[in-house]
Short mmCIF file of C-alpha atoms in Angstrom, two decimals:
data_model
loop_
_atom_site.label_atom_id
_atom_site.label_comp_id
_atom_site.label_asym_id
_atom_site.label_seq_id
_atom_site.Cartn_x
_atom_site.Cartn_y
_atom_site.Cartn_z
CA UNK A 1 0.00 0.00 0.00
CA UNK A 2 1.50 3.47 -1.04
CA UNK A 3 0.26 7.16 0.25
CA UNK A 4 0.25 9.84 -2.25
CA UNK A 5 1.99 13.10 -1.43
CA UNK A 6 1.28 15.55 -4.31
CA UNK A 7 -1.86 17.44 -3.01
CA UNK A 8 -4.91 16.76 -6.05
CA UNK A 9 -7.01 19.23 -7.73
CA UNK A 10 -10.00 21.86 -6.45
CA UNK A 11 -12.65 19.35 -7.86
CA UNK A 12 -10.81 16.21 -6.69
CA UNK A 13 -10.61 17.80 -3.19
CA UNK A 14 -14.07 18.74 -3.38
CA UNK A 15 -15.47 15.56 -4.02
CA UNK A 16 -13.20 13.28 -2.05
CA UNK A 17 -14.74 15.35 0.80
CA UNK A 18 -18.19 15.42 -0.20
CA UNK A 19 -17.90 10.84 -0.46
CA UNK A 20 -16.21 11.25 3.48
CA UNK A 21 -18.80 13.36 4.79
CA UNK A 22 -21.81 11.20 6.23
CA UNK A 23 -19.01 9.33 8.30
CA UNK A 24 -16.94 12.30 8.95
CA UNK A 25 -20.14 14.16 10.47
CA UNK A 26 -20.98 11.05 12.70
CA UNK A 27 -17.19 9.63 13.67
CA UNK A 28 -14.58 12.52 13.39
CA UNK A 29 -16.36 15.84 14.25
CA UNK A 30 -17.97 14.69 17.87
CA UNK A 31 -14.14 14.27 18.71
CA UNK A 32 -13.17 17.42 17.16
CA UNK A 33 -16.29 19.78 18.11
CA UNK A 34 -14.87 18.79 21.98
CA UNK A 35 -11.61 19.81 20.84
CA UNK A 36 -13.43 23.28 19.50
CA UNK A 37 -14.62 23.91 22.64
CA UNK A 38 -12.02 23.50 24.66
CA UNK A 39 -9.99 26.15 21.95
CA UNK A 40 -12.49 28.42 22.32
CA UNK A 41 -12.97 28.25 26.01
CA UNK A 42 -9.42 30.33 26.30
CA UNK A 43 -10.49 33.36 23.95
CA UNK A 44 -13.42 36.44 24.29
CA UNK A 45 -15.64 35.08 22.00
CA UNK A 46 -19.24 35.81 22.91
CA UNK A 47 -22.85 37.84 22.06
CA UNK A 48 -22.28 39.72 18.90
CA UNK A 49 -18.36 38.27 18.24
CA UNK A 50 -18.48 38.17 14.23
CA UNK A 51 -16.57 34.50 13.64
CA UNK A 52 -15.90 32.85 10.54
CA UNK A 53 -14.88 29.21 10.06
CA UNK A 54 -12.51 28.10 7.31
CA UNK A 55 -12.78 24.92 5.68
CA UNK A 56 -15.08 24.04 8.49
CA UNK A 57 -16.49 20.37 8.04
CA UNK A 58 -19.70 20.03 10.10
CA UNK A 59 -18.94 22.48 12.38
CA UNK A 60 -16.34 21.55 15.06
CA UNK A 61 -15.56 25.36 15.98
CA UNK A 62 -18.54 27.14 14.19
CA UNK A 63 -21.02 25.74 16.50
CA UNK A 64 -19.12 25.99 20.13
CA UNK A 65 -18.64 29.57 19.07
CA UNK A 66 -22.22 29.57 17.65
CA UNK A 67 -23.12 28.13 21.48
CA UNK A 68 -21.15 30.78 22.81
CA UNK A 69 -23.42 33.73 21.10
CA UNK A 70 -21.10 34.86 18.04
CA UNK A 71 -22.37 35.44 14.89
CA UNK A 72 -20.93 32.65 12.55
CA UNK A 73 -20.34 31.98 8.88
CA UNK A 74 -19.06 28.66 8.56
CA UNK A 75 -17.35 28.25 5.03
CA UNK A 76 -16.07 24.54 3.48
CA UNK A 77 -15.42 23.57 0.14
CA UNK A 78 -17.65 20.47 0.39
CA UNK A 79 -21.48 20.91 -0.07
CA UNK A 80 -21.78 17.62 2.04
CA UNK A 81 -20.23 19.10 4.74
CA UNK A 82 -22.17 22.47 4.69
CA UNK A 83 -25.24 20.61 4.34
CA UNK A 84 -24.50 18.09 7.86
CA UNK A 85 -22.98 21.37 9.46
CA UNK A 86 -26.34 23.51 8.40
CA UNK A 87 -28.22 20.43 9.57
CA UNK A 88 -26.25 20.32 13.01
CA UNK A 89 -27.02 24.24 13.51
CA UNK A 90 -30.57 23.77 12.97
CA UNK A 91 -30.84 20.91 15.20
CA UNK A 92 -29.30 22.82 17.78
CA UNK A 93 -31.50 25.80 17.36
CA UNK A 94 -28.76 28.00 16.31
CA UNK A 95 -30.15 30.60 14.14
CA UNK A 96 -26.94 33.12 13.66
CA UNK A 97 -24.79 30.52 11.63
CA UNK A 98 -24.07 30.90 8.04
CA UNK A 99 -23.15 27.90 5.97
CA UNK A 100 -21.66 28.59 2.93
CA UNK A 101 -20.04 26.54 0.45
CA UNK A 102 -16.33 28.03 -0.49
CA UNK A 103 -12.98 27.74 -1.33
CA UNK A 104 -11.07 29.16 1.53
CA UNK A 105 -7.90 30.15 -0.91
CA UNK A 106 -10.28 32.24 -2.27
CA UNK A 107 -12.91 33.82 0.52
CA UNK A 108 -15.61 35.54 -1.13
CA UNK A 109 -16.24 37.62 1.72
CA UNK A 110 -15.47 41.40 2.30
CA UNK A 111 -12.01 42.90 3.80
CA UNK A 112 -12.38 43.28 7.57
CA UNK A 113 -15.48 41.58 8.27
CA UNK A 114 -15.20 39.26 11.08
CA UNK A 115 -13.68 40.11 14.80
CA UNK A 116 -11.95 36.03 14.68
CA UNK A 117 -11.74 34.15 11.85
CA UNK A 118 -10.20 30.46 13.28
CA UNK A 119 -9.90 26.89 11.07
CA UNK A 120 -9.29 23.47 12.74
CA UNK A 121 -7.20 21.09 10.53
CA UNK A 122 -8.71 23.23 7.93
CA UNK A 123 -6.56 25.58 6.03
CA UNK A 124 -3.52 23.33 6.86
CA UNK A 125 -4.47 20.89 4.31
CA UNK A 126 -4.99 23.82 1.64
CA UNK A 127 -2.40 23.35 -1.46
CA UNK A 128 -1.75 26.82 -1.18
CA UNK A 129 -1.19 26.97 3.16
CA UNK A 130 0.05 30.60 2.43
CA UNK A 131 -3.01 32.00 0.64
CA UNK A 132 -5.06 29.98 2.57
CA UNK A 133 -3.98 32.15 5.72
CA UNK A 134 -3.69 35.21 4.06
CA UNK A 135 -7.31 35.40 3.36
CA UNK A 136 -8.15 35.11 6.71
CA UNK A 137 -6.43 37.43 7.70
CA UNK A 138 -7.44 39.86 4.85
CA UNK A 139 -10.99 39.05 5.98
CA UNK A 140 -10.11 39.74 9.55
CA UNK A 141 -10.38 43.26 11.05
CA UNK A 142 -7.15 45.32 12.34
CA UNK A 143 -6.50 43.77 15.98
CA UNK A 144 -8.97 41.01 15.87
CA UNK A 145 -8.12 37.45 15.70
CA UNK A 146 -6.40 34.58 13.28
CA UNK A 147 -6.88 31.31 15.16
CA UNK A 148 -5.37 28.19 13.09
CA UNK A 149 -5.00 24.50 15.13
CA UNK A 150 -3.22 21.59 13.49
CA UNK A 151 -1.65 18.04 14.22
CA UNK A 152 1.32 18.30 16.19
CA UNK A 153 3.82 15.68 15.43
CA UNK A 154 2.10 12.16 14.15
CA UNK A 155 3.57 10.21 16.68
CA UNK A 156 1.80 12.31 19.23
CA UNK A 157 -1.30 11.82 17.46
CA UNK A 158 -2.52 8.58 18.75
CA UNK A 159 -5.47 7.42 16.81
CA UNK A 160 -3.24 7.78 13.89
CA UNK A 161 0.34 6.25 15.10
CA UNK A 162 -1.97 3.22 16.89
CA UNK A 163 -3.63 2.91 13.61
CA UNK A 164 -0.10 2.91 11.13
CA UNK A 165 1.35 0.70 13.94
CA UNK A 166 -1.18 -1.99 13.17
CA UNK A 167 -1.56 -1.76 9.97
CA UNK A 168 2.37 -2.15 9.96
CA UNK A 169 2.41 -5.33 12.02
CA UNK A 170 -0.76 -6.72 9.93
CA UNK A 171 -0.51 -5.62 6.25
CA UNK A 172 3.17 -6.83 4.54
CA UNK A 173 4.83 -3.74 3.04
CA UNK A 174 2.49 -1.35 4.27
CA UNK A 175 4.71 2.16 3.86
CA UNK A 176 2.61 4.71 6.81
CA UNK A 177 2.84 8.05 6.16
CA UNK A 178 5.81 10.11 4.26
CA UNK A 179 7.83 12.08 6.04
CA UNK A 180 9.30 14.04 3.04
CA UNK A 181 7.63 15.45 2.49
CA UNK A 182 4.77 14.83 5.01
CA UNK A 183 1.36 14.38 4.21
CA UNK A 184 -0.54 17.91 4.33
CA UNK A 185 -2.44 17.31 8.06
CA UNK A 186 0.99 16.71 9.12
CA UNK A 187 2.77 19.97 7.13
CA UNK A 188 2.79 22.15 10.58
CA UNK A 189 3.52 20.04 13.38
CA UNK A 190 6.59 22.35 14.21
CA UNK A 191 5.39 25.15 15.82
CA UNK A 192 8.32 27.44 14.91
CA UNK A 193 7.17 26.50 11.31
CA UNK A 194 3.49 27.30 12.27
CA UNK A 195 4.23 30.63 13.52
CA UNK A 196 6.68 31.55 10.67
CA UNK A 197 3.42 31.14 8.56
CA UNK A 198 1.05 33.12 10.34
CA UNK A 199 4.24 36.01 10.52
CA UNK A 200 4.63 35.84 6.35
CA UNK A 201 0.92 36.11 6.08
CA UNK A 202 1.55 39.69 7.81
CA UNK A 203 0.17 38.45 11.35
CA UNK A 204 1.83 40.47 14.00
CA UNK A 205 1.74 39.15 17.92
CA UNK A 206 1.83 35.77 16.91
CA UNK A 207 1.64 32.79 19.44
CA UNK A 208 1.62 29.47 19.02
CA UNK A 209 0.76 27.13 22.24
CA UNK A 210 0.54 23.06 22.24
CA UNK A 211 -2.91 21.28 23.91
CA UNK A 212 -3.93 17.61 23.82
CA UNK A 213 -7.23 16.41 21.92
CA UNK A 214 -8.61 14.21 23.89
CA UNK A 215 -10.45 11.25 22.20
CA UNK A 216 -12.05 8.73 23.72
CA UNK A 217 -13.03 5.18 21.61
CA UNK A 218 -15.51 2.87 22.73
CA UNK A 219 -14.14 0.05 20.08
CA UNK A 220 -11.06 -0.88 18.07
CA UNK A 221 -14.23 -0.88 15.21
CA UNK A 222 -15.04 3.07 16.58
CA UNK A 223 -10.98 3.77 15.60
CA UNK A 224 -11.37 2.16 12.30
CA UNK A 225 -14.42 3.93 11.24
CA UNK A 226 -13.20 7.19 12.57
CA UNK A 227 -9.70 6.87 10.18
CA UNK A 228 -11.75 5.80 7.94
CA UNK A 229 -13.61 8.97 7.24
CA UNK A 230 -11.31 11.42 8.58
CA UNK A 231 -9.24 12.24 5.71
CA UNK A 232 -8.58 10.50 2.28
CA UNK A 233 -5.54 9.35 3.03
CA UNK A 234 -7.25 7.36 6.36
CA UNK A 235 -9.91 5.88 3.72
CA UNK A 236 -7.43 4.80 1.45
CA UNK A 237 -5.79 2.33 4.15
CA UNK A 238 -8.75 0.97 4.90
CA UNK A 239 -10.37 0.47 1.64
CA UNK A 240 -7.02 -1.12 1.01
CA UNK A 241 -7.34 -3.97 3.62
CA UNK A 242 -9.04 -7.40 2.42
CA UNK A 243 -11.11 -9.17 5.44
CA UNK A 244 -8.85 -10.90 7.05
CA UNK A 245 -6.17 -7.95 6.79
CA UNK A 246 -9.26 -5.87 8.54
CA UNK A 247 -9.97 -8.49 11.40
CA UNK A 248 -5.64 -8.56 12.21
CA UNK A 249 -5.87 -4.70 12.50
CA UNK A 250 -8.79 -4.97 14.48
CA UNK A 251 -7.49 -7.90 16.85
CA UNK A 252 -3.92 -5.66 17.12
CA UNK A 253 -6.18 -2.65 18.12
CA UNK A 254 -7.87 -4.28 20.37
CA UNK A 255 -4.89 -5.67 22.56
CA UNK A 256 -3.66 -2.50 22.66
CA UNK A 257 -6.70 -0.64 24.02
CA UNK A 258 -7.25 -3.64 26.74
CA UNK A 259 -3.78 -2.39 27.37
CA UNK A 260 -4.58 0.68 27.52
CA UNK A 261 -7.69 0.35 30.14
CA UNK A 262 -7.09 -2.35 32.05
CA UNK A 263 -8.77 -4.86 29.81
CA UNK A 264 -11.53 -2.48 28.83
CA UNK A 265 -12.62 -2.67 25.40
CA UNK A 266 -12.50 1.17 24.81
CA UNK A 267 -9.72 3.63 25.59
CA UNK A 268 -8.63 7.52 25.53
CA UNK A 269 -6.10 8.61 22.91
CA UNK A 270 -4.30 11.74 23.25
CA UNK A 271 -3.64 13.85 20.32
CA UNK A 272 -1.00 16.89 20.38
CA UNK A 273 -2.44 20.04 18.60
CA UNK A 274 -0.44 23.07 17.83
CA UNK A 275 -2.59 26.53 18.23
CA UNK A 276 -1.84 29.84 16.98
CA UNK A 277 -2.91 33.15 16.92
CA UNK A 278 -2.19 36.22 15.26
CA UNK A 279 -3.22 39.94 14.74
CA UNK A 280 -3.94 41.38 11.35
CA UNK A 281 -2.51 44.56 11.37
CA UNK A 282 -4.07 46.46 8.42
CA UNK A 283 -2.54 47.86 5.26
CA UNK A 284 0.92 48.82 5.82
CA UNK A 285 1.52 52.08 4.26
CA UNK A 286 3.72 51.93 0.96
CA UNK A 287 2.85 48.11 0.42
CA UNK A 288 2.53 46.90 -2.84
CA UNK A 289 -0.71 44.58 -2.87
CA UNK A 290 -0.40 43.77 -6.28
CA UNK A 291 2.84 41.94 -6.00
CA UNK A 292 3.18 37.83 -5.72
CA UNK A 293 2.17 37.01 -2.42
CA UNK A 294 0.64 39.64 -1.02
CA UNK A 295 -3.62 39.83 -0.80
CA UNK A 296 -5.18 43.59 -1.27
CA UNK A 297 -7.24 44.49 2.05
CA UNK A 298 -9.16 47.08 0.26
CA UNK A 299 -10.29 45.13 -2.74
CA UNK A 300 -14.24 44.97 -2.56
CA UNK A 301 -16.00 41.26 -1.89
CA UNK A 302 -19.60 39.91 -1.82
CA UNK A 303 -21.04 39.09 1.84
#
């Protein structure tokens, strides 16, 4: 079994998360909306805080901030996902979220609109991480907030390295991830890296701090499913396995969660997550926004 490195195309993207999303929605973002929360807990976000979620799957940040009383547009390239996040918002009751379906390397959304704009494991798997960033922060207003969390290093990502390490000892010649270059979830687990991103994207007061995702598994079968549906690359190694490859994995997992809990069949598995902030700091006078790299501020956008 090989893993790809060489990130595919808009409608590739689009669609390989649009087939993930029914199992994403039920598996991956109940682990991640706790993680959300527990971001979100540390900032000011409340009543009227405008908040916009990049690449936003079913909602792990927009609806704890939702919860909280901001104002939320939730963006993802996915219909799928909008749809389950939409769905999640109504079901909830919340009436002041937005779900939009959009590219986040290319926000259609006005200069200096919301107060925080924040993406979990979002806008690091963008092709273009740079551009990615730099439209939040173009979209951000002077002195609010950029808020980007990713995957520290994988071996501190437990549901993952548990996952490789089984498939390892069960499938013959099974190759994990790359590490050169790494697989895009896995392109800023160095924070120094991380903040140097958020600095080039013209973010002043940057800070980048490490927490743990907590994630708790009833099942070996629970794991499976949730790599399954969490990212392509997660489906791939499972769609990959025959039977009797899948039943090894699972009887591998499941010693190691007994392990875990004291012969329980379900365990906790810690995840390391790097989070940063920055502060958009306007349009520095002189700047050329027309040159390579840079994003105008002042260029006009549909809400």
């Amino acid at each position: 079994m090989t893993t790809p490195t060489r990130p595919p195309g808009t409608d590739r993207i689009r669609t390989a998360w649009d087939t993930l999303a029914p199992g994403f929605d039920r598996y991956t973002t109940p682990h991640t909306m706790r993680f959300g929360e527990q971001v979100l807990a540390g900032t000011a976000i409340g009543p009227g805080t405008r908040f916009l979620d990049v690449a936003a799957g079913s909602g792990a940040l927009a609806l704890p901030a939702a919860r909280r009383g901001a104002r939320v547009v939730a963006v993802d390239i996915a219909p799928a996902m909008v749809e389950r996040l939409a769905a999640r918002a109504r079901a909830e009751g919340l009436e002041d979220v937005r779900a939009l379906v959009m590219d986040g390397e290319h926000l259609d959304l006005d200069d200096d609109t919301f107060d925080v704009s924040a993406s979990l494991n979002g806008v690091s798997l963008f092709p273009d991480l740079g551009r990615g960033i730099a439209e939040m922060a173009r979209v951000t207003r002077p002195g609010g907030t950029v808020l980007v969390a990713a995957f520290g290093p994988p071996r501190k990502a437990e549901f993952i390295a548990w996952t490789v390490g089984a498939l390892r000892a069960a499938v013959p010649g099974f190759a994990g991830l790359p590490a050169d270059p790494p697989p895009l979830p896995f392109r800023l687990t160095d924070p120094k890296r991380l903040a140097a991103v958020l600095r080039e994207a013209g973010l002043a007061d940057v800070t980048v701090r490490q927490a743990v995702m907590d994630m708790a598994f009833a099942s070996a079968t629970e794991l499976l499913d949730t790599i399954r549906s969490s990212h392509p690359l997660g489906a791939q190694w499972i769609a990959g396995l025959t039977e009797a490859r899948t039943a090894e994995v699972r009887q591998i997992l499941e010693g190691m969660f007994r392990e875990r809990s004291g012969g329980a069949p379900g365990a906790v598995l810690h995840t390391t997550m790097n989070v940063a902030t920055g502060t958009p700091q306007g349009t520095p006078l002189g700047r050329d926004d027309t040159a390579p790299g840079h994003t105008a501020r002042a260029r006009p956008r549909s809400p």
